[in-house]
Coordinates of C-alpha atoms in Angstrom, one line a residue:
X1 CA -28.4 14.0 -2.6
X2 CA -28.8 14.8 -6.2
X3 CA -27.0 16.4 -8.6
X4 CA -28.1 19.7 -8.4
X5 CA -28.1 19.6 -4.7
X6 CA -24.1 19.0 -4.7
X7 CA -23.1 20.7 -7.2
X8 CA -24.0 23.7 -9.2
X9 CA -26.6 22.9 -12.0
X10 CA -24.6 24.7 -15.4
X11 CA -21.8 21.9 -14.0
X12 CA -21.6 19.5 -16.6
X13 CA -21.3 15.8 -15.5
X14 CA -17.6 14.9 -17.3
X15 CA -16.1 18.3 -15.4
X16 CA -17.6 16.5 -12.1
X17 CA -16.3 13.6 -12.3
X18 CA -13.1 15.1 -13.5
X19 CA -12.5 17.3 -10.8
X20 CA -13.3 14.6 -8.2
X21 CA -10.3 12.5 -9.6
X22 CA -7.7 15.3 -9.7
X23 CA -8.6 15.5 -6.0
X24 CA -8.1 11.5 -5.4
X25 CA -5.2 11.2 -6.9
X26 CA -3.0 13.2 -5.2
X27 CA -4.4 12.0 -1.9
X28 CA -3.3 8.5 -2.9
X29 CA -0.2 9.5 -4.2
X30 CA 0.4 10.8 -1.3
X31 CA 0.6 7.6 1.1
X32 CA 3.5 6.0 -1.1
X33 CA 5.5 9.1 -1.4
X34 CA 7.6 8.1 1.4
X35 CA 8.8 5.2 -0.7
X36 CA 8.7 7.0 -4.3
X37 CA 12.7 6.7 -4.0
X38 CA 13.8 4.8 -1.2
X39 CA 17.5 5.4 -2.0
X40 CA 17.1 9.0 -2.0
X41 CA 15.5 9.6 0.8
X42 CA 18.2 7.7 3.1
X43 CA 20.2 10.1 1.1
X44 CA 18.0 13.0 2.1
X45 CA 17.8 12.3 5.8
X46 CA 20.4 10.3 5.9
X47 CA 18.7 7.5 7.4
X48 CA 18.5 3.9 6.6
X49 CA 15.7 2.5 4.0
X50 CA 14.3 0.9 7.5
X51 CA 13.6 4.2 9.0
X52 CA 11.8 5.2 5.5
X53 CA 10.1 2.2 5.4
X54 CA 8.7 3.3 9.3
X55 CA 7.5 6.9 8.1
X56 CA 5.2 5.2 5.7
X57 CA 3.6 3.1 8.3
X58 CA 3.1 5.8 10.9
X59 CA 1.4 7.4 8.0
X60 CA -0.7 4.4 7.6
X61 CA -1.3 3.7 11.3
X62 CA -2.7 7.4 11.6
X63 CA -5.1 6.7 9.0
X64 CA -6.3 3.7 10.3
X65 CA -6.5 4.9 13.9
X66 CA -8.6 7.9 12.8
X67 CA -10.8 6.6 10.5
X68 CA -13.7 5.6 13.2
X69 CA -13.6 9.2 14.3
X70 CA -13.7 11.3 10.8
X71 CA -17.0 9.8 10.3
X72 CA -18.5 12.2 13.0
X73 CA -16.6 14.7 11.5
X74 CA -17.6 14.3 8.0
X75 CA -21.4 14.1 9.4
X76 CA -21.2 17.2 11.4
X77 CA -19.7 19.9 8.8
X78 CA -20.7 21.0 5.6
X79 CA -18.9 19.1 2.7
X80 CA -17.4 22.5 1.5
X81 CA -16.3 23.6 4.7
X82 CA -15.0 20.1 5.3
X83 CA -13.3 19.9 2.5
X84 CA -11.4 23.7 2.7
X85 CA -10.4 22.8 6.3
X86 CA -8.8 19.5 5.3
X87 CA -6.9 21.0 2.8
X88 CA -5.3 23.8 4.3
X89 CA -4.0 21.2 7.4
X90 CA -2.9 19.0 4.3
X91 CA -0.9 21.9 2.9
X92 CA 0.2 23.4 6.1
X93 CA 1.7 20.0 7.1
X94 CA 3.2 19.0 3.6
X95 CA 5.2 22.5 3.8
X96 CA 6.5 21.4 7.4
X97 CA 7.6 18.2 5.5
X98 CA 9.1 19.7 2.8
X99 CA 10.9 22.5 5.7
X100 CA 11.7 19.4 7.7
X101 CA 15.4 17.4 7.6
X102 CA 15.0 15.7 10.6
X103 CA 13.6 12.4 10.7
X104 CA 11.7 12.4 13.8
X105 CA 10.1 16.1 12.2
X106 CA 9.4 14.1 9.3
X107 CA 7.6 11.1 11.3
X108 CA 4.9 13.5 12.7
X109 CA 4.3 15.4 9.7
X110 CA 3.4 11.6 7.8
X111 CA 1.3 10.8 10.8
X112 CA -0.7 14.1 10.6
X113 CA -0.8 13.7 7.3
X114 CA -2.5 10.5 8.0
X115 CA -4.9 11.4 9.8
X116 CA -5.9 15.1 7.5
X117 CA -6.2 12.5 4.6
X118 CA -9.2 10.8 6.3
X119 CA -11.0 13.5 5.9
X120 CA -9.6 14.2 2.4
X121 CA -10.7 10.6 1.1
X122 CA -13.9 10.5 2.8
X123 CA -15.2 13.7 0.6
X124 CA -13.9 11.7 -2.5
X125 CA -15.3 8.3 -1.8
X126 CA -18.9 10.2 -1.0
X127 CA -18.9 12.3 -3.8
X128 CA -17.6 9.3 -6.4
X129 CA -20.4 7.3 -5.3
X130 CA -22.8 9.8 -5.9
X131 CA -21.8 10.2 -9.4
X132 CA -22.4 6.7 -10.4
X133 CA -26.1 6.0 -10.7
X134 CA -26.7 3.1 -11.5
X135 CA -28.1 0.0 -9.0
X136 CA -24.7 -1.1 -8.4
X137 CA -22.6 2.3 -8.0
X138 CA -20.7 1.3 -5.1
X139 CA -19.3 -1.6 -6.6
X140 CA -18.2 0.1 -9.2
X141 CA -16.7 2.7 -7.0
X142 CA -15.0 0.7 -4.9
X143 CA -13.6 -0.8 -8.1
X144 CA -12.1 2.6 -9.4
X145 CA -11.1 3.8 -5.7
X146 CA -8.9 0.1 -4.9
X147 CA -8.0 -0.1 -8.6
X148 CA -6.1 3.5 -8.0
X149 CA -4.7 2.5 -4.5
X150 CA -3.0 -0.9 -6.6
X151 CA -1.7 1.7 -8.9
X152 CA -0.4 3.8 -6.1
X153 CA 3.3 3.2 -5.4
X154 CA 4.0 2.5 -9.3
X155 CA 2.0 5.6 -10.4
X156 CA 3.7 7.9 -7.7
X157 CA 7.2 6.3 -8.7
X158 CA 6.8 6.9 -12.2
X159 CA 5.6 10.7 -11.5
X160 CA 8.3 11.7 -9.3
X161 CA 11.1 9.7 -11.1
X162 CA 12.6 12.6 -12.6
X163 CA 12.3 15.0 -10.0
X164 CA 13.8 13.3 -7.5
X165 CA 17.1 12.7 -10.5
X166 CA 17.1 16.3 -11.0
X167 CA 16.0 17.9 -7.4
X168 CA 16.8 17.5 -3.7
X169 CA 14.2 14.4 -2.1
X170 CA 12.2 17.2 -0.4
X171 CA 10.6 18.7 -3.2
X172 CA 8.2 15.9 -3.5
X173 CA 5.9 17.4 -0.6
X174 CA 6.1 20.8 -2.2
X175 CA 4.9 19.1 -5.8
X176 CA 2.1 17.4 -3.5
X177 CA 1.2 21.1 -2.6
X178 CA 1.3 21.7 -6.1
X179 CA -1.0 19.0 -7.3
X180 CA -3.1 19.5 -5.0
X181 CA -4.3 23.1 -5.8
X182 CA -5.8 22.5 -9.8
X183 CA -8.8 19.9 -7.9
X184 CA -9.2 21.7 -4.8
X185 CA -9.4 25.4 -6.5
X186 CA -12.0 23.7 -9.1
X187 CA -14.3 21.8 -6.2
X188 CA -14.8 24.9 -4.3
X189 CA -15.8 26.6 -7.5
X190 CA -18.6 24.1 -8.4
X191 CA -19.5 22.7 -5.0
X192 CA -23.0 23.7 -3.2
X193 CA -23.0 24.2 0.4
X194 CA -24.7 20.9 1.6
X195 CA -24.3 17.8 4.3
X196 CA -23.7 14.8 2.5
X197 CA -24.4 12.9 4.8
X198 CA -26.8 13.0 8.4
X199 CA -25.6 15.4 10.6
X200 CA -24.6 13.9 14.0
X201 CA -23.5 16.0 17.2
X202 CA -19.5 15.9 18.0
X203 CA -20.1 15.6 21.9
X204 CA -19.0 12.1 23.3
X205 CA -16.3 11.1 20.9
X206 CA -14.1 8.8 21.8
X207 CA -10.8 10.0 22.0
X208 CA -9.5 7.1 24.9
X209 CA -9.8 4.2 22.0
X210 CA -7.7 6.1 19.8
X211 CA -5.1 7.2 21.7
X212 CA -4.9 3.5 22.5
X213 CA -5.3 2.4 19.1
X214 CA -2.9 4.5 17.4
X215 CA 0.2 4.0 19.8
X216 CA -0.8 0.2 19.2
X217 CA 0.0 0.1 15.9
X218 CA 2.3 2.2 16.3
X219 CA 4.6 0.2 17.7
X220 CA 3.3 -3.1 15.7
X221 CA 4.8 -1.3 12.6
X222 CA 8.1 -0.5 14.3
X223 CA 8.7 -4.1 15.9
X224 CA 8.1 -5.6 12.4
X225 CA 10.3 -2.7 10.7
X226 CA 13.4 -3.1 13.2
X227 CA 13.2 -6.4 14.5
X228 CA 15.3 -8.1 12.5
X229 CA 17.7 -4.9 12.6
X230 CA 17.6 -5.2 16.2
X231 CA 17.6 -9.2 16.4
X232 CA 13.8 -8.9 17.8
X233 CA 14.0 -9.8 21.6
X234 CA 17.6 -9.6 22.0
X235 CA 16.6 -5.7 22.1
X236 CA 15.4 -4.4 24.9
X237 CA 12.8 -1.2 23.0
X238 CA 11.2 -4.4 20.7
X239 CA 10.5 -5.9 24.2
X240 CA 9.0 -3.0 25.3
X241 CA 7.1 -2.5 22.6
X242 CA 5.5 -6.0 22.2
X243 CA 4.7 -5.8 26.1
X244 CA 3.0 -2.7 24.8
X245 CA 1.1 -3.8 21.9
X246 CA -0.2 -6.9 24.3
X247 CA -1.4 -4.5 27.0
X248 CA -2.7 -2.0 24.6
X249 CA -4.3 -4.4 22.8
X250 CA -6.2 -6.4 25.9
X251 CA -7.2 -2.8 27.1
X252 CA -8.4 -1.8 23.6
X253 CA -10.5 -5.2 23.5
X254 CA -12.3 -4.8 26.5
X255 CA -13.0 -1.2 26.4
X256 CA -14.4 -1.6 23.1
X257 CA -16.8 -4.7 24.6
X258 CA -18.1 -2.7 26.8
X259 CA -18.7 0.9 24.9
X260 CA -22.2 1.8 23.3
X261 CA -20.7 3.2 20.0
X262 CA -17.0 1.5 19.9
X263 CA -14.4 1.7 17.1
X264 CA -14.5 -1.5 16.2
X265 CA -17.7 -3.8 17.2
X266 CA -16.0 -7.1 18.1
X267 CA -19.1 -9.1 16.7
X268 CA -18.1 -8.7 13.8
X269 CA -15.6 -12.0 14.2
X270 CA -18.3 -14.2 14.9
X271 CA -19.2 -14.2 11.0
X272 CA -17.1 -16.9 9.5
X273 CA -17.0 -15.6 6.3
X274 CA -15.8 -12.1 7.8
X275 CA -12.7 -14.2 9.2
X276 CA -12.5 -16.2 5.9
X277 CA -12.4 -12.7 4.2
X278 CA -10.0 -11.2 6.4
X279 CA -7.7 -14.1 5.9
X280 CA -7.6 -13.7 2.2
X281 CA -7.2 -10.3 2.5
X282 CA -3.7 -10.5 4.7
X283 CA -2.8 -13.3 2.2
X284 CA -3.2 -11.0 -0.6
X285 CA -1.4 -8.3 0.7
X286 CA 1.8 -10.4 1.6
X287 CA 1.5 -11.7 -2.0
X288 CA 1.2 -8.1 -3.2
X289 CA 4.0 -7.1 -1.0
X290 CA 6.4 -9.5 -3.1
X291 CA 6.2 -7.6 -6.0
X292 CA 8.3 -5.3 -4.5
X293 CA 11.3 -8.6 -4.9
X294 CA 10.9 -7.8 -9.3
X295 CA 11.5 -3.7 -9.0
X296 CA 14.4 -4.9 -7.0
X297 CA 15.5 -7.2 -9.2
X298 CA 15.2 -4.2 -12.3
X299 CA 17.5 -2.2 -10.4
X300 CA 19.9 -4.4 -8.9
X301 CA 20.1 -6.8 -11.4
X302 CA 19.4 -5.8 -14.6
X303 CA 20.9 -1.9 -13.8
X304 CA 17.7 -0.1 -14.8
X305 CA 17.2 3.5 -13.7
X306 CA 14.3 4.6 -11.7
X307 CA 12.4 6.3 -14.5
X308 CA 12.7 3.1 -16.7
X309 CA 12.2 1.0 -14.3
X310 CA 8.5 2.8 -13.4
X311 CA 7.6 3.1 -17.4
X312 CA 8.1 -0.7 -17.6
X313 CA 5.8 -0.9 -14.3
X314 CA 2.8 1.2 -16.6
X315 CA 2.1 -2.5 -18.0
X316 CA 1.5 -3.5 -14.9
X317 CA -1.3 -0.2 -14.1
X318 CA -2.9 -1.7 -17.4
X319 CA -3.4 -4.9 -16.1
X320 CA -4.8 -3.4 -12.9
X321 CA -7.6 -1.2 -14.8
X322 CA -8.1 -4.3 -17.0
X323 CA -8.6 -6.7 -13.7
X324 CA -10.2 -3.8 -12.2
X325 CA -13.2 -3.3 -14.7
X326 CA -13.3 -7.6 -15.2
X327 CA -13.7 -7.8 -11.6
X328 CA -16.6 -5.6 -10.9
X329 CA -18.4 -6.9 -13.8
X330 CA -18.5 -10.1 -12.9
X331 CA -19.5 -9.6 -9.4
X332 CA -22.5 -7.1 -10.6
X333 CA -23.1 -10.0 -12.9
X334 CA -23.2 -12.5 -10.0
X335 CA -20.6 -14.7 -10.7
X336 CA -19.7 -17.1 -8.1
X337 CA -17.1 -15.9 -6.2
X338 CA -14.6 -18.9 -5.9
X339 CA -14.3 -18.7 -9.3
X340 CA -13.4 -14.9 -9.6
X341 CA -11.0 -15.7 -6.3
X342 CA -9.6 -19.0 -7.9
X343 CA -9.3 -16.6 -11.4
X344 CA -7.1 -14.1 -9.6
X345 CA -4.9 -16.6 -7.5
X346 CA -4.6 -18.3 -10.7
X347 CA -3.3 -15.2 -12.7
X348 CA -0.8 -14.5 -9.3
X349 CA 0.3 -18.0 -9.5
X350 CA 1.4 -17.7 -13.0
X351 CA 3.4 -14.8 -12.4
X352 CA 5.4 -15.4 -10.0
X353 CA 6.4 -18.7 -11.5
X354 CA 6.9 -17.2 -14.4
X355 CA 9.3 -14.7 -13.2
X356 CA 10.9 -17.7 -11.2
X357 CA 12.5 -18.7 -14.3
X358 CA 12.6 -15.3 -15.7
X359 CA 15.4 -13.8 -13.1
X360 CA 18.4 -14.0 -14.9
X361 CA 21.5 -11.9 -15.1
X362 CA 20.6 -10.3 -18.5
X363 CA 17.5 -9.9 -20.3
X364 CA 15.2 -7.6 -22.6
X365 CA 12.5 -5.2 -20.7
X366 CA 10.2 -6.6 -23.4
X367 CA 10.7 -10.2 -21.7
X368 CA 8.5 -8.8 -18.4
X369 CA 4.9 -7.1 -20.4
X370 CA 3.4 -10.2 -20.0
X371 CA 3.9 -10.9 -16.4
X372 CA 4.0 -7.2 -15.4
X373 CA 0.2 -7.5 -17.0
X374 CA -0.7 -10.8 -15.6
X375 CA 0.4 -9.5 -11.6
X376 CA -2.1 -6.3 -12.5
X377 CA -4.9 -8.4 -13.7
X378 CA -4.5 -11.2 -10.4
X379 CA -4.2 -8.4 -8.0
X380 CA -6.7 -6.2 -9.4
X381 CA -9.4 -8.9 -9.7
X382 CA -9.2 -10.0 -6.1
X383 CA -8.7 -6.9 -4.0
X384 CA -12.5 -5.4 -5.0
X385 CA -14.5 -8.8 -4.4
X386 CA -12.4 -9.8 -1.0
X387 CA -13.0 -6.2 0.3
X388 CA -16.7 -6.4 -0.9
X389 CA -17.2 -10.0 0.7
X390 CA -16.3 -8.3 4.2
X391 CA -18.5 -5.7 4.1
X392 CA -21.4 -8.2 2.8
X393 CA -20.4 -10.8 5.3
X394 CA -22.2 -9.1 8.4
X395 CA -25.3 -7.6 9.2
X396 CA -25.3 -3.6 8.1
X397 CA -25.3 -2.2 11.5
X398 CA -22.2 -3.8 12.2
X399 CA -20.7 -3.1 8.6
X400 CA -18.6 -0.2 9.4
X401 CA -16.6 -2.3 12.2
X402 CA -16.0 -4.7 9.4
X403 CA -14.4 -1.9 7.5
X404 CA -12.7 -0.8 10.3
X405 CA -11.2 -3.6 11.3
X406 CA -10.1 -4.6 7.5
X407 CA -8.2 -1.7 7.6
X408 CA -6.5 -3.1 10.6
X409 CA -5.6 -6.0 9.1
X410 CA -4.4 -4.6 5.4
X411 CA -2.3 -2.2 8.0
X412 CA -0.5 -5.3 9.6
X413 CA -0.4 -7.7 6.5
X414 CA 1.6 -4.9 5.0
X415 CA 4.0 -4.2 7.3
X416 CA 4.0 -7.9 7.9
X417 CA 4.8 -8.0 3.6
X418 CA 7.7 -5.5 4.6
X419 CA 9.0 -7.4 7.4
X420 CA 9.4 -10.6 5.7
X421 CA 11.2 -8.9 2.6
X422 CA 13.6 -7.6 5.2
X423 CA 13.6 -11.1 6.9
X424 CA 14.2 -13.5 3.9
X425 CA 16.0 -11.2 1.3
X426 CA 18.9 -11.7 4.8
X427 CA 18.3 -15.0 5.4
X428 CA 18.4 -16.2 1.5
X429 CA 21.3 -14.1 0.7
X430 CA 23.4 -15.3 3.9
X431 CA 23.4 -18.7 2.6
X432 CA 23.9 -18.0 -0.7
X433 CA 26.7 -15.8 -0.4
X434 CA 28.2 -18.7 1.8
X435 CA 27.4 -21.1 -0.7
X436 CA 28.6 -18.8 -3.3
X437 CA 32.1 -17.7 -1.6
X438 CA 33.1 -21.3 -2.0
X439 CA 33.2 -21.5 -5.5
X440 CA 34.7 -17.6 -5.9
X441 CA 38.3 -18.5 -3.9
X442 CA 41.0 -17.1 -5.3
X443 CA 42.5 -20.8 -6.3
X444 CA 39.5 -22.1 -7.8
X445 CA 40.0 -22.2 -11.7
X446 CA 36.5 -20.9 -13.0
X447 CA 36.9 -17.7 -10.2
X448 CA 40.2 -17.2 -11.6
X449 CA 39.0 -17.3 -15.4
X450 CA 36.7 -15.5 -15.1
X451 CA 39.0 -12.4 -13.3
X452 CA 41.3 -12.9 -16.1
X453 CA 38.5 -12.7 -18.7
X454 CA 37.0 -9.0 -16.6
X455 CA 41.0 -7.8 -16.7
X456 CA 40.9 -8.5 -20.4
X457 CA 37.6 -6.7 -21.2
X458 CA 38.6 -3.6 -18.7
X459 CA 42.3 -3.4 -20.8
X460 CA 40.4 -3.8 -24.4
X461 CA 38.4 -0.4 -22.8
X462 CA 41.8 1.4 -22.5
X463 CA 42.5 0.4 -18.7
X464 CA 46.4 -0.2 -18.0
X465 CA 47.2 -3.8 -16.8
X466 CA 47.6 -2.6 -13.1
X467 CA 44.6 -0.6 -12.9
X468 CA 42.4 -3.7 -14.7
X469 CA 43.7 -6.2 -12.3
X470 CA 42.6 -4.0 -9.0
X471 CA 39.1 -3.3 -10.5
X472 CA 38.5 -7.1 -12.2
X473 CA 37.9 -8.2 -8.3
X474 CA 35.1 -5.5 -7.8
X475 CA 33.8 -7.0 -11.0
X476 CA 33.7 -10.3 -9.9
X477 CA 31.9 -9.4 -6.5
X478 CA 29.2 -7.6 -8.4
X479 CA 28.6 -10.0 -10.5
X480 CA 28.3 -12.4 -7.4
X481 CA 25.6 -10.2 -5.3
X482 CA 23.6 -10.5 -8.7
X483 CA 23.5 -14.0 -8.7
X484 CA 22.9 -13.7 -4.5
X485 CA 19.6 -11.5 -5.3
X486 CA 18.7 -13.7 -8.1
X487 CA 18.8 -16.6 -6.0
X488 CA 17.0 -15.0 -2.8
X489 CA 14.6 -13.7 -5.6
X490 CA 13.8 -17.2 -6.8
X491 CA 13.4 -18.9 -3.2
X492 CA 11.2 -16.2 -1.8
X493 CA 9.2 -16.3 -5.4
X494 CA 8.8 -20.4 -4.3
X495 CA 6.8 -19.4 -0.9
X496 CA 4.5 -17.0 -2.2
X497 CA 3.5 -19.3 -4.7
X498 CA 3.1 -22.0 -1.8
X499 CA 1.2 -19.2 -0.2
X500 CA -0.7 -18.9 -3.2
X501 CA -1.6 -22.7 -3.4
X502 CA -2.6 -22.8 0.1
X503 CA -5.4 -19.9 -0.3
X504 CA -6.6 -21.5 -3.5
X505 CA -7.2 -24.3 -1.6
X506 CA -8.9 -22.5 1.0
X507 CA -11.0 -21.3 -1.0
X508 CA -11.8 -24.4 -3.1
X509 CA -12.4 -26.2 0.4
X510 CA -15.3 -23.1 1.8
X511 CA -18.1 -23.9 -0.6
X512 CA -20.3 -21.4 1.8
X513 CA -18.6 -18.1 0.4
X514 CA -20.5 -18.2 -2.5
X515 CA -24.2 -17.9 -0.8
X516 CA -22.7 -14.3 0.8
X517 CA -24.8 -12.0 -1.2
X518 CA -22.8 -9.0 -2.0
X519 CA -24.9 -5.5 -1.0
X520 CA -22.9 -2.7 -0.3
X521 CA -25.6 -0.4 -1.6
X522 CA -26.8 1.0 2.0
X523 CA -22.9 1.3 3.3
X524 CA -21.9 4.6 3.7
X525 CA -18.0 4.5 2.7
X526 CA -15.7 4.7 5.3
X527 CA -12.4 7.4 5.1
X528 CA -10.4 4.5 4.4
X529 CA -12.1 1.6 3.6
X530 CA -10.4 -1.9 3.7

């Protein structure tokens, strides 16, 4: 597979490389487009966030259900051909997005989209690693591909910011088309006809395992979305649907135990450190999850607009690439890998108790560089070692099923991340607004000041006396749903860093991690690799 043999030989090397990431990042822009704007799309569709928040996961669950099967696909037809087939679907079905204004339109388009982009990030992942030549290319390449997914939602809020302010919600799947066509157009251009990979027949595959698979997780991501709208068993459909994911899963199991080539080869969980590995990675994605709690607090809080609040987040993608780069050096460098795990827990650890005293009513954007930073470089430096650890941690023949099944698991910590948001930001603000209403009567003397001081302010502005004492109250509850997020903010910040504390001790206590050699060398990358 050399370089001639892909591509054509008066290519230079920088327009390669180039082209291959104006074709990656649209493809991973594309998985957090669903939440680019969650208020406008309820707006859009008019919908609740929870029913935006479920798009995104049937666009995850398709990806993860079809990843096992691209791989034949991938093997079996030409990398060009591939690659203009893949596209057109992608295209097609982002202009039935962009068409559609019915929610249950738009939740098949995200879960063909799902599984099109498979293909999509398959061609990518193959053709990055065959750029970088060095004895430790995939390392590095999994560095830049999970450094881009971290940057994902914040790089795909920060693009689309001012379109969504200026356009109807839709247009976003039409600028996908858009972005699309500069890396595509080029590829084909400069792209030989070859096989990237061995070519394998398309007889015998295994359809059964994912139409079991995906309606699985399927309905995983909707109990964890709408339970707590629901009231979880109270409902009879969550019922259903965890009576489902149990007999789904036990058939899924046992047909997979007895299959010559299955989806997921379930000795895979007899490696201790592939378990220890998985662990951290759910862990990690919970904790990720929670930084979702401080672009909240931006908006609701502090009163920042979309497009500021995303330019603020760019410290945050500079501390990714930062932890990114730091991270794969010190694993080709054969560092021990408690310490680059204890590193990165450490650097999570300090910001979220650092923003634990940080949430306050008012404060300066300049306040949060540092621990926008610190989040990038703690995230960043874990993700690429835990996801290299799994791979290392069982024998290559088996290494694929430990992909698949990572994805599995950074599938359900994440929707698991989303479900405890919607859990606890109820829960905390329930009893806070309880404990809060006390002190906010009417009669009480510091409530009453402070209406009288907003119906001063709102007269100094011009308001007449009548008009200031109707909108002072609207004031006052504002002002107390601020200090309600703050609070839930601050509570919820207090278990992830208990979370945090409990992985660093995990790790601290598993002295064996560090005798995993990490080889990803002979691993072919997977569509969507954990």
């Amino acid at each position: 597979m050399g370089k001639k043999q892909v591509f054509r030989s008066w290519v230079p090397e920088w327009l390669i490389r180039l082209n291959i990431f104006l074709v990656m990042f649209p493809t991973v822009m594309l998985f957090a487009l669903s939440t680019a704007n969650v208020n406008a799309a309820t707006g859009f569709y008019g919908v609740e966030p929870h029913d935006i928040q479920f798009s995104m996961l049937i666009y995850y669950a398709a990806l993860v259900a079809f990843t096992p099967l691209e791989k034949r696909f991938f093997s079996r037809i030409a990398t060009k051909e591939y690659f203009v087939i893949c596209l057109a679907l992608q295209v097609m079905i982002t202009f039935w997005a962009y068409q559609s204004r019915d929610l249950y339109g738009l939740f098949v388009c995200r879960f063909l989209q799902g599984i099109v982009n498979c293909g999509v990030t398959s061609i990518c992942l193959t053709l990055l690693f065959s750029r970088l030549r060095s004895e430790h290319a995939r390392e590095t390449g999994y560095a830049i591909f999970y450094g881009m997914i971290l940057c994902a939602s914040s790089l795909t809020s920060l693009v689309t910011a001012q379109l969504v302010d200026d356009y109807e919600y839709n247009v976003l799947y039409k600028m996908m088309i858009y972005a699309f066509v500069p890396g595509a157009v080029l590829l084909l251009l400069i792209m030989n006809k070859v096989h990237l990979t061995r070519k394998m027949p398309l007889y015998q595959l295994d359809w059964t395992s994912f139409f079991i698979y995906a309606p699985m997780l399927i309905m995983i991501g909707y109990i964890l979305i709408y339970g707590q709208q629901y009231y979880w068993l109270q409902d009879p459909t969550i019922r259903w649907c965890l009576a489902g994911v149990i007999f789904l899963g036990v058939v899924f199991v046992v047909r997979q135990l007895h299959l010559k080539r299955p989806f997921i080869n379930m000795a895979v969980f007899r490696s201790r450190g592939f378990v220890f590995g998985i662990v951290l990675l759910a862990g990690l994605y919970v904790i990720r999850g929670a930084f979702n709690v401080t672009t909240a607090y931006f908006s609701v809080v502090l009163g920042m607009d979309p497009l500021h609040t995303y330019e603020l987040l760019i410290y945050n993608i500079i501390g990714i690439i930062i932890g990114a780069v730091t991270a794969a050096n010190l694993v080709i460098q054969r560092r021990p890998l408690q310490f680059i795990w204890l590193v990165g827990f450490f650097l999570l650890l300090v910001f979220h108790g650092s923003m634990y005293f940080l949430f306050a009513a008012e404060a300066d954007q300049s306040t949060f560089i540092a621990p926008l930073v610190i989040q990038g470089l703690g995230a960043a430096m874990l993700l690429t070692p835990i996801v290299l650890f799994i791979i290392s941690s069982v024998p290559e023949k088996i290494s694929a099923s430990a992909s698949t099944a990572g994805v599995f698991v950074r599938y359900t910590s994440f929707a698991l991340s989303t479900a405890s948001i919607n859990y606890f930001s109820l829960f905390f603000s329930r009893t806070h607004t309880n404990s809060l209403s006390e002190n906010t009567s009417i009669l009480n003397v510091q409530a009453a000041q402070r209406l009288h001081a907003y119906q001063g302010a709102l007269q100094g502005r011009g308001l007449m006396s009548d008009q200031a004492a109707k909108v002072a109250p609207a004031l006052l509850d504002k002002a107390v749903q601020k200090q309600v997020f703050m609070k839930y903010a601050m509570d919820y910040y207090e278990l992830i860093a208990i979370l945090i504390l409990v992985l660093m001790l995990l790790v601290i206590m598993t002295p064996y991690i560090n005798r995993t050699i990490i080889n990803v060398r002979s691993n072919q990358p997977a569509a969507a690799t954990v």
